[in-house]
Coordinates of N, CA and C in Angstrom, one line a residue:
X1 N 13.1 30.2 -4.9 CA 13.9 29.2 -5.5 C 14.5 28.3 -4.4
X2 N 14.4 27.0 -4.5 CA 14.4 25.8 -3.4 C 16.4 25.4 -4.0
X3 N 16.8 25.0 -3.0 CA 17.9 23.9 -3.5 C 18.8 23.9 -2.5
X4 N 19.3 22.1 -2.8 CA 19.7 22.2 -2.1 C 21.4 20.9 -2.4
X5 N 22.6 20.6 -1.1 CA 23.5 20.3 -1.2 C 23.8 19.0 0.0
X6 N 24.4 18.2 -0.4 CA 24.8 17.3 1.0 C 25.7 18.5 1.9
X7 N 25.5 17.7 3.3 CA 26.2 18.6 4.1 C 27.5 17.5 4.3
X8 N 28.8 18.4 5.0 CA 29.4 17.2 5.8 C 29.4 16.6 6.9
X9 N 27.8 16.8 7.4 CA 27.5 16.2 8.4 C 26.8 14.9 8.2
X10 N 27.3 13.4 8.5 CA 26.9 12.4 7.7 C 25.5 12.5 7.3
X11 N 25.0 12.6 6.5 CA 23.6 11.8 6.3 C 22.4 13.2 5.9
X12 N 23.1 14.3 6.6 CA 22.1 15.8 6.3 C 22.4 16.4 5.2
X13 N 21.6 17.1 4.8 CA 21.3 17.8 3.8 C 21.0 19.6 4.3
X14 N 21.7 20.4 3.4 CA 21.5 22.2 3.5 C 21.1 22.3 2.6
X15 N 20.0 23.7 3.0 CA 19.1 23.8 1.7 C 19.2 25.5 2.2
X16 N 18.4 25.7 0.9 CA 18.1 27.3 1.2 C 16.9 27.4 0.4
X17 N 15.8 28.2 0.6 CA 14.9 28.7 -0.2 C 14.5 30.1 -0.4
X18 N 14.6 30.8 -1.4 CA 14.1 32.0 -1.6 C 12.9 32.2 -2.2
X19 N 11.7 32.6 -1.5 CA 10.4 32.6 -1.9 C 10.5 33.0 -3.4
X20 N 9.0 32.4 -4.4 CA 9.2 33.2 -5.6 C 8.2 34.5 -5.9
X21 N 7.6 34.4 -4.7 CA 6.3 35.6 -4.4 C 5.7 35.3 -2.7
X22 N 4.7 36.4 -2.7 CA 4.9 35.9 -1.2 C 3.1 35.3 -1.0
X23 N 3.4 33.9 -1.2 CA 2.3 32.8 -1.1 C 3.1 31.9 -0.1
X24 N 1.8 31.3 0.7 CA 2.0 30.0 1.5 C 3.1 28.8 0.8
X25 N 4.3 28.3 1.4 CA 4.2 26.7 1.1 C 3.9 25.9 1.5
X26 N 4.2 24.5 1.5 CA 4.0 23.3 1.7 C 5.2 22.3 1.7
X27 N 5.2 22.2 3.2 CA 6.4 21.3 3.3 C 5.7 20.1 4.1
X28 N 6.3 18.8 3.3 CA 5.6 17.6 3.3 C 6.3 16.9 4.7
X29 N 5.9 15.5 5.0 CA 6.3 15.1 6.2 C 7.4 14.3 5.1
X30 N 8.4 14.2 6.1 CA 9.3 13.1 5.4 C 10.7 12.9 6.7
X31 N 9.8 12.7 7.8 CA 10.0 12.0 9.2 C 11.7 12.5 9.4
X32 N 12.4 13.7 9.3 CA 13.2 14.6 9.7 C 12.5 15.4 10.4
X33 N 14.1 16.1 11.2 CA 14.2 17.9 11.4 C 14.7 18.2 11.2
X34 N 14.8 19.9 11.5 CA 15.6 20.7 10.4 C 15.5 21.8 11.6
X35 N 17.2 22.3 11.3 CA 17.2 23.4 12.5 C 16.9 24.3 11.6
X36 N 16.5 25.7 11.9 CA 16.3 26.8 10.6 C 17.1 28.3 10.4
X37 N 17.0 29.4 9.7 CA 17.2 30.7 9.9 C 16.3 31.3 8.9
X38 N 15.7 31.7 9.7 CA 14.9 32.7 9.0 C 14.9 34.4 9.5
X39 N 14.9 35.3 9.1 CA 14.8 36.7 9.7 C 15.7 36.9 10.8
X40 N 16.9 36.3 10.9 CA 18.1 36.5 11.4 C 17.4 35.2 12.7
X41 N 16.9 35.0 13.1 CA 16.2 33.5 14.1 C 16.5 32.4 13.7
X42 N 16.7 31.6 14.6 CA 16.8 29.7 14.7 C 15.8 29.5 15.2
X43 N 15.3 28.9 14.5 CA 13.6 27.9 14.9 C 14.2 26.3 14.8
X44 N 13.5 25.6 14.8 CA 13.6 23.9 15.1 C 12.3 23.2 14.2
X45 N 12.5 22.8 13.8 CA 11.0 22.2 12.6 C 10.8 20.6 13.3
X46 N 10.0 20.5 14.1 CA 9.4 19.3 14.7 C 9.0 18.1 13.1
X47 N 8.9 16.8 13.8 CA 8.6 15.7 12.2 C 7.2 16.4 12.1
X48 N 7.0 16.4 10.9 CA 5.6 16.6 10.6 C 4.9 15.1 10.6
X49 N 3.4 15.1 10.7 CA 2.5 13.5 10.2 C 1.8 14.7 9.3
X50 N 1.7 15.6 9.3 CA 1.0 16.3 8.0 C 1.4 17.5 7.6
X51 N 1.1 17.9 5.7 CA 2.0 19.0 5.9 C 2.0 19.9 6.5
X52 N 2.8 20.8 6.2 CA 2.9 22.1 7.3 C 2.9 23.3 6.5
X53 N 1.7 24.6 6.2 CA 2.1 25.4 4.9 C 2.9 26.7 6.2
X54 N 4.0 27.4 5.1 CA 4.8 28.2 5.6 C 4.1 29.8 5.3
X55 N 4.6 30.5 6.0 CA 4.1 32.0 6.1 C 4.0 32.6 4.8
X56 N 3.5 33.4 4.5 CA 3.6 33.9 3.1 C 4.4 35.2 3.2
X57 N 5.7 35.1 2.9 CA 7.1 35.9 2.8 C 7.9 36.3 1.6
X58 N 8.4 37.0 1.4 CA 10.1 36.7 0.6 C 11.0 37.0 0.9
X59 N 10.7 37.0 2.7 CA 12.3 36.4 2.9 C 12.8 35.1 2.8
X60 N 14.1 35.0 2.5 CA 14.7 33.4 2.5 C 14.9 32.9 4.0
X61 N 15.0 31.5 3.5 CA 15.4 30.5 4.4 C 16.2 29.6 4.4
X62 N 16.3 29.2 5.2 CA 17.9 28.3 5.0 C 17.8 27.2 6.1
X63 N 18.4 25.9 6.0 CA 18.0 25.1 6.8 C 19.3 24.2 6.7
X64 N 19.4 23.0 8.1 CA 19.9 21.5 8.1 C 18.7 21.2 8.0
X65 N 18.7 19.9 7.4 CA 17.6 18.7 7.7 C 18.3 18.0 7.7
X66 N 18.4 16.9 8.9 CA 18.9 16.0 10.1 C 18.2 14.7 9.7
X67 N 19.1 13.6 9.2 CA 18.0 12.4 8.5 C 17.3 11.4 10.1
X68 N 16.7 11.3 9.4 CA 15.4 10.9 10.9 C 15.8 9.9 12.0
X69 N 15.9 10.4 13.2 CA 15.9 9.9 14.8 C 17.2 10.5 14.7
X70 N 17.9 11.1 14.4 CA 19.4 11.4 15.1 C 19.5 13.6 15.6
X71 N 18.4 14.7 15.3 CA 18.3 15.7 15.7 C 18.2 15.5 17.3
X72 N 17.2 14.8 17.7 CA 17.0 14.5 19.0 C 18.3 14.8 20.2
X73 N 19.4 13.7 19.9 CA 20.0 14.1 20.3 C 21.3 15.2 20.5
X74 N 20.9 16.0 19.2 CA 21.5 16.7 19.4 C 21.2 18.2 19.2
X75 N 19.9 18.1 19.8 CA 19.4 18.8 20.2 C 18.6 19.1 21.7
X76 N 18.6 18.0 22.1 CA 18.7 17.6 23.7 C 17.4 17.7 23.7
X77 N 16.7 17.3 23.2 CA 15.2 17.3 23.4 C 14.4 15.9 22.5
X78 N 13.5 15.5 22.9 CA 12.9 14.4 22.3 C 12.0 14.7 21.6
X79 N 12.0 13.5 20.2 CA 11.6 14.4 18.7 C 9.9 14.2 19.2
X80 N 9.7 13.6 19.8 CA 7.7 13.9 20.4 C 7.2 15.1 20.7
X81 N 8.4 15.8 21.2 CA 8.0 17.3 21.9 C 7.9 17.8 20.9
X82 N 8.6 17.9 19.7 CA 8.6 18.7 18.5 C 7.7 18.3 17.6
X83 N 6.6 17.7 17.6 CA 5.7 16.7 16.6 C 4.8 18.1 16.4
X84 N 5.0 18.3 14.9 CA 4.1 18.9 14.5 C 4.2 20.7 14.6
X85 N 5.3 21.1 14.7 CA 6.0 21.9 15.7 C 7.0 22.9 15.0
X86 N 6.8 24.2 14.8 CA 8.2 24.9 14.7 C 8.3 25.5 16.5
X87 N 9.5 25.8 16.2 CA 9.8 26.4 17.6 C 10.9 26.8 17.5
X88 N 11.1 28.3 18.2 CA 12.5 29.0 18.3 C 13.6 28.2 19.3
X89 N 14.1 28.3 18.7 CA 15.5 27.7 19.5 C 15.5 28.0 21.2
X90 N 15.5 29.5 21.6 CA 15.5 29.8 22.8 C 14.2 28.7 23.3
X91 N 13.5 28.2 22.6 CA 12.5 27.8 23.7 C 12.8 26.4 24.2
X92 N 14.3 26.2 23.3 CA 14.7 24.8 23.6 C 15.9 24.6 24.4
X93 N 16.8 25.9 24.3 CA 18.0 25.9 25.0 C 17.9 26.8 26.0
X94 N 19.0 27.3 26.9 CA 18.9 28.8 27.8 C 18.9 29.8 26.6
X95 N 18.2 30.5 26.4 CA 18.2 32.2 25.9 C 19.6 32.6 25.7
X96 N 20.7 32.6 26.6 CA 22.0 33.0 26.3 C 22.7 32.0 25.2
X97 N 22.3 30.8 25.5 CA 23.3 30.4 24.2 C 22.8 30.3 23.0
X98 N 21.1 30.1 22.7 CA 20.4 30.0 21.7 C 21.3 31.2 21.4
X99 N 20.6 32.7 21.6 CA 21.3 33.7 21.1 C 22.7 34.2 20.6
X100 N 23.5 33.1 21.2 CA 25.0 33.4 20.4 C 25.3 32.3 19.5
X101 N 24.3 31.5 19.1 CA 24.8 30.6 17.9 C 23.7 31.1 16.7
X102 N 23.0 31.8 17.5 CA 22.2 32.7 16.5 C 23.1 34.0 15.7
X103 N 24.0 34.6 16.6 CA 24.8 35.6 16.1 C 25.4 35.1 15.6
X104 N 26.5 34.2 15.6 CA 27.6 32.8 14.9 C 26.9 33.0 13.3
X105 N 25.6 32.4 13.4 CA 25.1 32.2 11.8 C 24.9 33.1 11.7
X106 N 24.6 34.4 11.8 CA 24.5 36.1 11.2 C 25.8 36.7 11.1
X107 N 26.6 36.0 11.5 CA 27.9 36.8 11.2 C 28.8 36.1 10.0
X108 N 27.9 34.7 9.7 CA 28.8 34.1 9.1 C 28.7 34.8 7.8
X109 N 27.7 35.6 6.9 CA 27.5 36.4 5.7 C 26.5 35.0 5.4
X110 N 26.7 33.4 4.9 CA 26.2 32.7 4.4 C 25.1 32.4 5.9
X111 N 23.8 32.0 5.6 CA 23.3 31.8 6.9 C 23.7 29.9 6.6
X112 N 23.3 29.2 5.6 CA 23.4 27.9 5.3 C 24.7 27.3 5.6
X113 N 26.1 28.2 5.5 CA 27.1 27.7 6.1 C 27.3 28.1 7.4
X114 N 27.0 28.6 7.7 CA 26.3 29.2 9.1 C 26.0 28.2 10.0
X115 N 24.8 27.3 9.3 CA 23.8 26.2 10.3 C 24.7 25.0 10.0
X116 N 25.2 25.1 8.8 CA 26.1 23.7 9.0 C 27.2 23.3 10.0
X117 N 28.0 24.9 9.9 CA 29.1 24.6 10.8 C 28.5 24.9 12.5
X118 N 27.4 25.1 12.9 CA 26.9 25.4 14.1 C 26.3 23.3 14.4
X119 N 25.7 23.2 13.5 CA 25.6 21.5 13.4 C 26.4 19.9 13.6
X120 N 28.0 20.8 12.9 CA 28.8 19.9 12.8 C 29.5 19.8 14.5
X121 N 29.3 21.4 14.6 CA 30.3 21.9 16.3 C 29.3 21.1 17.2
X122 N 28.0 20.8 17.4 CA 27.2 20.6 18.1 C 27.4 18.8 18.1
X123 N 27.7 18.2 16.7 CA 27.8 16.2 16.5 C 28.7 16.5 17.0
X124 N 30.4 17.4 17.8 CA 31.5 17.0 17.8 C 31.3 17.2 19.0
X125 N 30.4 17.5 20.3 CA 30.0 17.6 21.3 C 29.5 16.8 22.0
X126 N 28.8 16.0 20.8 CA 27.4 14.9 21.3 C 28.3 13.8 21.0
X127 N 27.9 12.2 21.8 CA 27.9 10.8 21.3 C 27.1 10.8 20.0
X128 N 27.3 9.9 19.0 CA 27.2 9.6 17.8 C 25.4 9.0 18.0
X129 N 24.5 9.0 17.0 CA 23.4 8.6 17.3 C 23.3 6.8 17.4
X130 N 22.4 5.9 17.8 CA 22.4 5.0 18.7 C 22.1 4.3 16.9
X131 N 23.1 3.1 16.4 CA 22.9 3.0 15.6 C 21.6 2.1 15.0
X132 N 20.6 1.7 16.6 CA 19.9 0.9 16.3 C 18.4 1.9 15.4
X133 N 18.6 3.0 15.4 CA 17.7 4.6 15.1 C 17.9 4.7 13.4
X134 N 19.1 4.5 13.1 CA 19.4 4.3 11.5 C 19.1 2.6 10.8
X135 N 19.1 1.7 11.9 CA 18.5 0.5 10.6 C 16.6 0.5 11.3
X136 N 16.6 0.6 11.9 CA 14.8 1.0 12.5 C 14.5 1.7 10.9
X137 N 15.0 2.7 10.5 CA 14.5 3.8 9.7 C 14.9 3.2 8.1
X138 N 16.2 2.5 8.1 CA 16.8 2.0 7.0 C 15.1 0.7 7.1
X139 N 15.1 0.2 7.5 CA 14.0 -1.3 7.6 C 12.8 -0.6 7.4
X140 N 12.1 0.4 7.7 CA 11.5 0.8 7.3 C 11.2 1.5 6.2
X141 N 12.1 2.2 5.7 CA 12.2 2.7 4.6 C 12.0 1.9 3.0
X142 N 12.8 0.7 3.5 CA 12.6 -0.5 2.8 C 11.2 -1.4 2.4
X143 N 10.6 -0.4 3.0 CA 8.8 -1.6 3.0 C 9.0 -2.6 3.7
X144 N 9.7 -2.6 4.9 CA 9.7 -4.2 5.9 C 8.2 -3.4 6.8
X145 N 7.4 -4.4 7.2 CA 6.7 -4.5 8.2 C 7.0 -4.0 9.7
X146 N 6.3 -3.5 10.4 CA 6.6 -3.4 11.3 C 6.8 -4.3 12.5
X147 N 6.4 -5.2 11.9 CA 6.9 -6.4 12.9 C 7.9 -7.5 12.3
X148 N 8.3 -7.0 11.2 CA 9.2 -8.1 10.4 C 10.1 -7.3 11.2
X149 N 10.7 -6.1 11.1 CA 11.4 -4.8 11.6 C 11.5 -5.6 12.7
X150 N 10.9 -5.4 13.9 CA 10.8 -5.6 14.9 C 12.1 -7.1 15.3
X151 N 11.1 -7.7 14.8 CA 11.9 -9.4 14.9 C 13.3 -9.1 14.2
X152 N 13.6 -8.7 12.8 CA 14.8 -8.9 12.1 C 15.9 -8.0 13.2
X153 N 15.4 -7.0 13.5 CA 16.3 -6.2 14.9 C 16.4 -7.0 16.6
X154 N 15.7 -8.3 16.7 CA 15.6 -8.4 17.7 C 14.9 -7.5 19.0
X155 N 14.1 -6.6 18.5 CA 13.7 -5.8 19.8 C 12.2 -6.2 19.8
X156 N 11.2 -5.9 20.9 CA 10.0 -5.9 21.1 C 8.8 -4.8 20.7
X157 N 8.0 -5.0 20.6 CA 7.2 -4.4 19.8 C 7.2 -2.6 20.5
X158 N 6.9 -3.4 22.2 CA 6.8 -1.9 22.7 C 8.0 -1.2 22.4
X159 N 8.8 -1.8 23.0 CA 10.4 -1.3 22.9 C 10.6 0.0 21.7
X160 N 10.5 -1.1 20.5 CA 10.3 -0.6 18.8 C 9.7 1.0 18.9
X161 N 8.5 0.6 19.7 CA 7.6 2.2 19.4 C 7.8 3.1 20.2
X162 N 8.4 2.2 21.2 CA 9.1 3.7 22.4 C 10.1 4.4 22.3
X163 N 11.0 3.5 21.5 CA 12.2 3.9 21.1 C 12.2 5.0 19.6
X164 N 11.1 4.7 18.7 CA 10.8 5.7 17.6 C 9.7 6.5 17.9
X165 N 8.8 6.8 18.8 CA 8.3 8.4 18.9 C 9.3 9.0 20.2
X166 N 10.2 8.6 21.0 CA 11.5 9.2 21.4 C 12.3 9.8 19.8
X167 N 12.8 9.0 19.2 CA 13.5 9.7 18.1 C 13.2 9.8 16.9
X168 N 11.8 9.7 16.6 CA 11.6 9.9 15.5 C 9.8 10.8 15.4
X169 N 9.8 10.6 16.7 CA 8.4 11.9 17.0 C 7.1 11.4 17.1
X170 N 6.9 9.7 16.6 CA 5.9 8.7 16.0 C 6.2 7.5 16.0
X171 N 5.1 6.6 15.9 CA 5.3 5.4 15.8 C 6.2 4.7 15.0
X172 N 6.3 3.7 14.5 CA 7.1 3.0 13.4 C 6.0 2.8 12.3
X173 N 4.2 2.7 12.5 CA 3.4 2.8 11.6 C 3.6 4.0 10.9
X174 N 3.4 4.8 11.9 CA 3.5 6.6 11.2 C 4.7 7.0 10.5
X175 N 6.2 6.5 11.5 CA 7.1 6.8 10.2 C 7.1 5.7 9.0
X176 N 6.6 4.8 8.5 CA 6.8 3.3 7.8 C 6.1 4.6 7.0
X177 N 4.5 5.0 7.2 CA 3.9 6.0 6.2 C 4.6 7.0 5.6
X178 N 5.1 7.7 6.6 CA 5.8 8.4 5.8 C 6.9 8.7 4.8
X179 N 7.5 7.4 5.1 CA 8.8 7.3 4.1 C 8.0 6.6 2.6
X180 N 7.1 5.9 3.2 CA 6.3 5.3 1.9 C 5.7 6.7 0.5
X181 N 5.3 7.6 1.5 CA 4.7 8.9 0.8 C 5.7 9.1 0.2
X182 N 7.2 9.4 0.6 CA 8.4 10.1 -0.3 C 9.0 9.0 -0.9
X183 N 8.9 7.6 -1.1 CA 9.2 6.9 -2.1 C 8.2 7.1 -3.3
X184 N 6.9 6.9 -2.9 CA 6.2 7.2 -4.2 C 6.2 8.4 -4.7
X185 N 6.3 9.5 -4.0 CA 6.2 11.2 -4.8 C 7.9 11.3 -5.8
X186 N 8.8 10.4 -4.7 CA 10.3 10.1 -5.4 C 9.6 9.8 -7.1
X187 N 9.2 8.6 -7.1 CA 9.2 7.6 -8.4 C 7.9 8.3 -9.6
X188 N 6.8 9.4 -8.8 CA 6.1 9.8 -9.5 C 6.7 11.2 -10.2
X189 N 7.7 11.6 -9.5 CA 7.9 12.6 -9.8 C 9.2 12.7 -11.3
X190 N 9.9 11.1 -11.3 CA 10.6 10.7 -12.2 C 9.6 10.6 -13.3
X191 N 8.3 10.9 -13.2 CA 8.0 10.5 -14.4 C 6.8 8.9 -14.5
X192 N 7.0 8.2 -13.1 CA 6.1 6.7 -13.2 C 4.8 7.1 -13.1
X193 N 4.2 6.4 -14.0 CA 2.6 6.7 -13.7 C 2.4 6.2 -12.5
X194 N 0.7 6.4 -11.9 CA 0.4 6.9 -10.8 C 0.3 5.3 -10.1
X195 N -0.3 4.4 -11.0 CA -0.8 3.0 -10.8 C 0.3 2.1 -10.4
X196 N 1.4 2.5 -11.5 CA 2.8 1.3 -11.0 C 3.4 2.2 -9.7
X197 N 3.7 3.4 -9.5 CA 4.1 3.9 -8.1 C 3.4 3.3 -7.3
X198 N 2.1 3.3 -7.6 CA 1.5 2.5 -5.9 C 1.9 1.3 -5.8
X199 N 1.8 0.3 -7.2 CA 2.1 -0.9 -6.7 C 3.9 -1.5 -6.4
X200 N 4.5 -0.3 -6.7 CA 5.9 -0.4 -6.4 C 6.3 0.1 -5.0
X201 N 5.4 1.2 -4.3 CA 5.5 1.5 -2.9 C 5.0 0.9 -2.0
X202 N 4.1 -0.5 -2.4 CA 3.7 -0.8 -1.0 C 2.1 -0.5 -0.9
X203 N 1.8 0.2 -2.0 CA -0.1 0.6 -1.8 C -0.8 -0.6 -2.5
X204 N -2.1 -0.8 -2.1 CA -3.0 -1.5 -2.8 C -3.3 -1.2 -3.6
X205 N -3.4 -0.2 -4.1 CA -3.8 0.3 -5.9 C -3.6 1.6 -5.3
X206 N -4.1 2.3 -6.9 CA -4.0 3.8 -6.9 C -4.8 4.0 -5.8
X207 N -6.0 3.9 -6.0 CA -6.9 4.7 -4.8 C -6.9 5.1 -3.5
X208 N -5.1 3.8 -2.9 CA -5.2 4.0 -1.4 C -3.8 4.6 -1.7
X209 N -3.5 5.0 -2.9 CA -2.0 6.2 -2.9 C -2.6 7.4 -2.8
X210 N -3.9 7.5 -3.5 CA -4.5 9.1 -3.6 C -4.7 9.5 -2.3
X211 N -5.8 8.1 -1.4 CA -5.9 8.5 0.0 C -4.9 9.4 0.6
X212 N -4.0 8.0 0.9 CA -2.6 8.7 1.6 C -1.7 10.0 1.3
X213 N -1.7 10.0 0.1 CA -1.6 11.5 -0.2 C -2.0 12.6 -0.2
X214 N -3.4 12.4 0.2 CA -4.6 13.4 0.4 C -4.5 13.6 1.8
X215 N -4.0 12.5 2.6 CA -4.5 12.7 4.3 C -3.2 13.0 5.0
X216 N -1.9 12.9 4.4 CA -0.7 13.3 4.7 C -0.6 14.8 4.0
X217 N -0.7 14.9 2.7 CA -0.2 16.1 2.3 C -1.4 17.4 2.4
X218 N -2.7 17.3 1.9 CA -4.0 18.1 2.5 C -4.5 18.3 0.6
X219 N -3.8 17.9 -0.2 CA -3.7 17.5 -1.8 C -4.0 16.7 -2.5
X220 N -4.7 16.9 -3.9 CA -4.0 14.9 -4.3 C -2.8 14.8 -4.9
X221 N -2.3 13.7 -5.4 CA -1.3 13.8 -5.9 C -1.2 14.8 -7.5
X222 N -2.2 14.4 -8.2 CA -2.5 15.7 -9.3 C -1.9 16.8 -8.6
X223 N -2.6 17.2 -7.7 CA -2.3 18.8 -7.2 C -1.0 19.1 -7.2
X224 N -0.2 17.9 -6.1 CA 1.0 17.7 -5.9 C 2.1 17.9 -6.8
X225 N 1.8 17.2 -7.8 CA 2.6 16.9 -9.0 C 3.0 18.3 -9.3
X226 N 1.6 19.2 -9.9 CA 1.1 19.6 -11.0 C 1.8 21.0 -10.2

């Protein structure tokens, strides 16, 4: 069982999931990270460009997910290294401290309040993310072009892309895709048929929604849905 709560860390979201048998999932790209706990460990969930299926368990999980280009920093690593990627914490900090913010959330009883308050101590540590990272992502998110983006921000093309696979793991094409994927799975999932979601996300018809959904998620959207 999946669910989840805003955190009070601006903009993230805590989740927890408890397998309902022990089969693979499927967690989609949707151009975030997410610190994790699983089996008393902190792992780091790099952005996906494709899904990622999880182990087949029933143990739970518990997670931040960090809304996209702002983990980086506070995690002291750049979200490119993490592309495509889980990875235990120690492989990202010294071993000594990984492991006592790992005890921190096992002692907390909740592991999800656990990652929150180890999250929020970690933003009160760091400079605030670079707000040019949140309208990049906001313009994007929006169906602007990547070069409308570019010009309406004032910055240069390279700039643009060096600045988002630094904090966002990928290009501004690859994240523009991906947020496009979680608007249309948003609007299909309310219930829109398949044909007005494309033409309301930005696709050329259905056919190049099925693509994209087939080559991001490894499904069609039928499957998806269903």
């Amino acid at each position: 069982m999946y669910a989840e709560r805003a955190s009070r860390l601006a903009g993230a979201v805590v989740w927890t999931n408890t397998p309902a048998g022990p089969r693979p999932g499927r967690v989609l790209p949707d151009g975030c990270m997410d610190l994790l706990w699983h089996d008393g460990r902190l792992l780091v969930a790099g952005p996906d460009t494709r899904a990622h299926l999880t182990e087949a368990s029933l143990a739970p999980w518990a997670g931040v997910r960090f809304p996209p280009g702002t983990a980086p920093a506070l995690l002291g690593v750049p979200a490119v290294e993490l592309r495509d990627r889980r990875v235990d914490l120690t492989d990202l900090w010294p071993a000594a401290r990984a492991r006592r913010l790992a005890a921190l959330v096992n002692a907390a009883g909740d592991p999800a309040e656990g990652l929150e308050r180890a999250a929020l101590s970690r933003a009160a540590e760091t400079a605030p993310p670079d707000p040019l990272l949140g309208r990049i992502a906001a313009a994007l998110d929006a169906g602007r072009p990547v070069a409308a983006t570019a010009d309406e921000l004032g910055v240069g093309a390279r700039l643009l892309h060096r600045r988002s696979v630094a904090a966002f793991g990928y290009g501004p094409k690859t994240l523009a895709r991906v947020l496009r994927l979680q608007r249309a799975l948003a609007l299909a999932r309310a219930g829109t048929p398949l044909a007005e979601t494309a033409a309301r996300t930005g696709f050329a018809d259905q056919a190049h929604l099925t693509r994209d959904v087939r080559e991001l998620t490894g499904v069609t959207p039928g499957e998806l849905l269903g």
